[in-house]
């Protein structure tokens, strides 16, 4: 069982993720904005962050940059999720320090595999 923080502003996607995480036995919380997610990451110290790239306040890329710049949070594992699944977007996210990248819409098996990889 892992502590996972979901940062997703689309309710339908967030609900599906929360259902999957609960079914897998993970402890999880959700935020719809990058700014509140940063505060939550600092206080909760999750094992994994499922982070949408396109958020209403600051982008997921900015969240990754801030986490990687903070020595106390640089080890938090981050899986970026975006509807912009181009190779350019993937390279950018990984170059900024994300640990994984998954394009929406994704298969649940693909998400599970990435989560397992990042949590092991």
Short mmCIF file of C-alpha atoms in Angstrom, two decimals:
data_model
loop_
_atom_site.label_atom_id
_atom_site.label_comp_id
_atom_site.label_asym_id
_atom_site.label_seq_id
_atom_site.Cartn_x
_atom_site.Cartn_y
_atom_site.Cartn_z
CA UNK A 1 0.00 0.00 0.00
CA UNK A 2 1.36 3.39 -1.03
CA UNK A 3 0.43 7.00 -0.32
CA UNK A 4 -0.55 8.56 -3.65
CA UNK A 5 -1.51 12.13 -4.39
CA UNK A 6 -3.68 12.73 -7.47
CA UNK A 7 -3.42 16.17 -9.08
CA UNK A 8 -6.18 16.28 -11.67
CA UNK A 9 -8.71 19.01 -12.44
CA UNK A 10 -11.03 16.87 -14.60
CA UNK A 11 -13.57 15.30 -12.24
CA UNK A 12 -14.33 12.27 -14.38
CA UNK A 13 -10.65 11.31 -14.66
CA UNK A 14 -10.03 11.98 -10.96
CA UNK A 15 -12.98 9.81 -9.91
CA UNK A 16 -11.73 6.95 -12.07
CA UNK A 17 -8.23 7.27 -10.63
CA UNK A 18 -9.54 7.39 -7.07
CA UNK A 19 -11.65 4.27 -7.70
CA UNK A 20 -8.63 2.40 -9.07
CA UNK A 21 -6.38 3.50 -6.20
CA UNK A 22 -8.95 2.52 -3.56
CA UNK A 23 -9.47 -0.86 -5.21
CA UNK A 24 -5.70 -1.43 -5.23
CA UNK A 25 -5.56 -0.57 -1.51
CA UNK A 26 -3.61 2.69 -1.78
CA UNK A 27 -4.13 5.65 0.51
CA UNK A 28 -4.82 8.66 -1.68
CA UNK A 29 -5.90 12.26 -1.77
CA UNK A 30 -6.78 14.59 -4.61
CA UNK A 31 -6.10 18.18 -5.57
CA UNK A 32 -7.33 20.03 -8.64
CA UNK A 33 -4.67 22.76 -8.69
CA UNK A 34 -0.89 22.71 -8.75
CA UNK A 35 -0.50 25.30 -5.98
CA UNK A 36 -2.54 23.37 -3.43
CA UNK A 37 -0.87 20.16 -4.57
CA UNK A 38 2.58 21.59 -3.77
CA UNK A 39 1.47 22.37 -0.22
CA UNK A 40 -0.04 18.90 0.15
CA UNK A 41 3.11 17.22 -1.18
CA UNK A 42 5.19 19.12 1.38
CA UNK A 43 2.93 18.07 4.25
CA UNK A 44 1.88 14.56 3.17
CA UNK A 45 5.14 13.32 1.60
CA UNK A 46 3.39 10.91 -0.80
CA UNK A 47 5.16 7.92 -2.32
CA UNK A 48 3.87 8.87 -5.77
CA UNK A 49 2.20 11.88 -7.40
CA UNK A 50 -0.09 11.33 -10.39
CA UNK A 51 0.23 14.78 -11.94
CA UNK A 52 -1.79 16.26 -14.78
CA UNK A 53 0.18 18.64 -16.98
CA UNK A 54 -2.63 21.06 -17.80
CA UNK A 55 -3.93 22.55 -14.56
CA UNK A 56 -5.89 25.78 -14.02
CA UNK A 57 -3.26 27.66 -12.00
CA UNK A 58 0.29 26.40 -12.60
CA UNK A 59 1.22 23.65 -15.00
CA UNK A 60 2.31 20.19 -13.99
CA UNK A 61 5.68 21.03 -15.52
CA UNK A 62 6.05 23.91 -13.07
CA UNK A 63 5.12 21.60 -10.19
CA UNK A 64 7.85 19.17 -11.27
CA UNK A 65 10.40 22.00 -11.46
CA UNK A 66 9.51 23.22 -7.96
CA UNK A 67 9.67 19.72 -6.48
CA UNK A 68 13.02 18.94 -8.08
CA UNK A 69 14.44 22.28 -6.88
CA UNK A 70 13.54 21.46 -3.25
CA UNK A 71 16.15 19.09 -1.77
CA UNK A 72 13.61 17.77 0.73
CA UNK A 73 11.14 16.82 -2.00
CA UNK A 74 13.45 15.93 -4.87
CA UNK A 75 12.94 12.21 -4.25
CA UNK A 76 9.15 12.25 -4.60
CA UNK A 77 8.21 10.10 -7.58
CA UNK A 78 6.10 11.81 -10.23
CA UNK A 79 4.04 10.31 -13.03
CA UNK A 80 2.97 13.01 -15.48
CA UNK A 81 -0.35 12.54 -17.26
CA UNK A 82 -1.42 14.58 -20.26
CA UNK A 83 -3.71 14.59 -23.24
CA UNK A 84 -0.79 16.06 -25.16
CA UNK A 85 1.01 12.77 -25.61
CA UNK A 86 3.59 13.86 -28.17
CA UNK A 87 7.21 12.79 -27.90
CA UNK A 88 8.13 16.47 -27.41
CA UNK A 89 5.87 16.71 -24.35
CA UNK A 90 7.25 13.44 -22.98
CA UNK A 91 10.86 14.56 -23.43
CA UNK A 92 10.11 17.88 -21.75
CA UNK A 93 8.49 16.23 -18.72
CA UNK A 94 11.27 13.69 -18.28
CA UNK A 95 13.95 16.36 -18.79
CA UNK A 96 12.40 18.43 -15.99
CA UNK A 97 12.65 15.45 -13.66
CA UNK A 98 9.40 13.48 -13.90
CA UNK A 99 9.90 9.77 -13.30
CA UNK A 100 7.30 8.67 -15.82
CA UNK A 101 4.92 9.95 -18.44
CA UNK A 102 1.59 8.60 -19.61
CA UNK A 103 -0.66 9.94 -22.36
CA UNK A 104 -4.41 10.28 -21.88
CA UNK A 105 -6.52 8.43 -22.56
CA UNK A 106 -4.60 5.52 -21.09
CA UNK A 107 -5.44 1.91 -20.44
CA UNK A 108 -5.74 1.01 -16.75
CA UNK A 109 -3.23 -1.79 -17.29
CA UNK A 110 -0.73 0.78 -18.59
CA UNK A 111 -1.29 3.00 -15.57
CA UNK A 112 -0.95 0.06 -13.16
CA UNK A 113 2.31 -0.99 -14.84
CA UNK A 114 3.77 2.51 -14.55
CA UNK A 115 2.68 2.81 -10.92
CA UNK A 116 4.20 -0.57 -10.08
CA UNK A 117 7.46 0.42 -11.78
CA UNK A 118 7.66 3.72 -9.92
CA UNK A 119 6.71 2.27 -6.54
CA UNK A 120 9.14 -0.65 -6.63
#
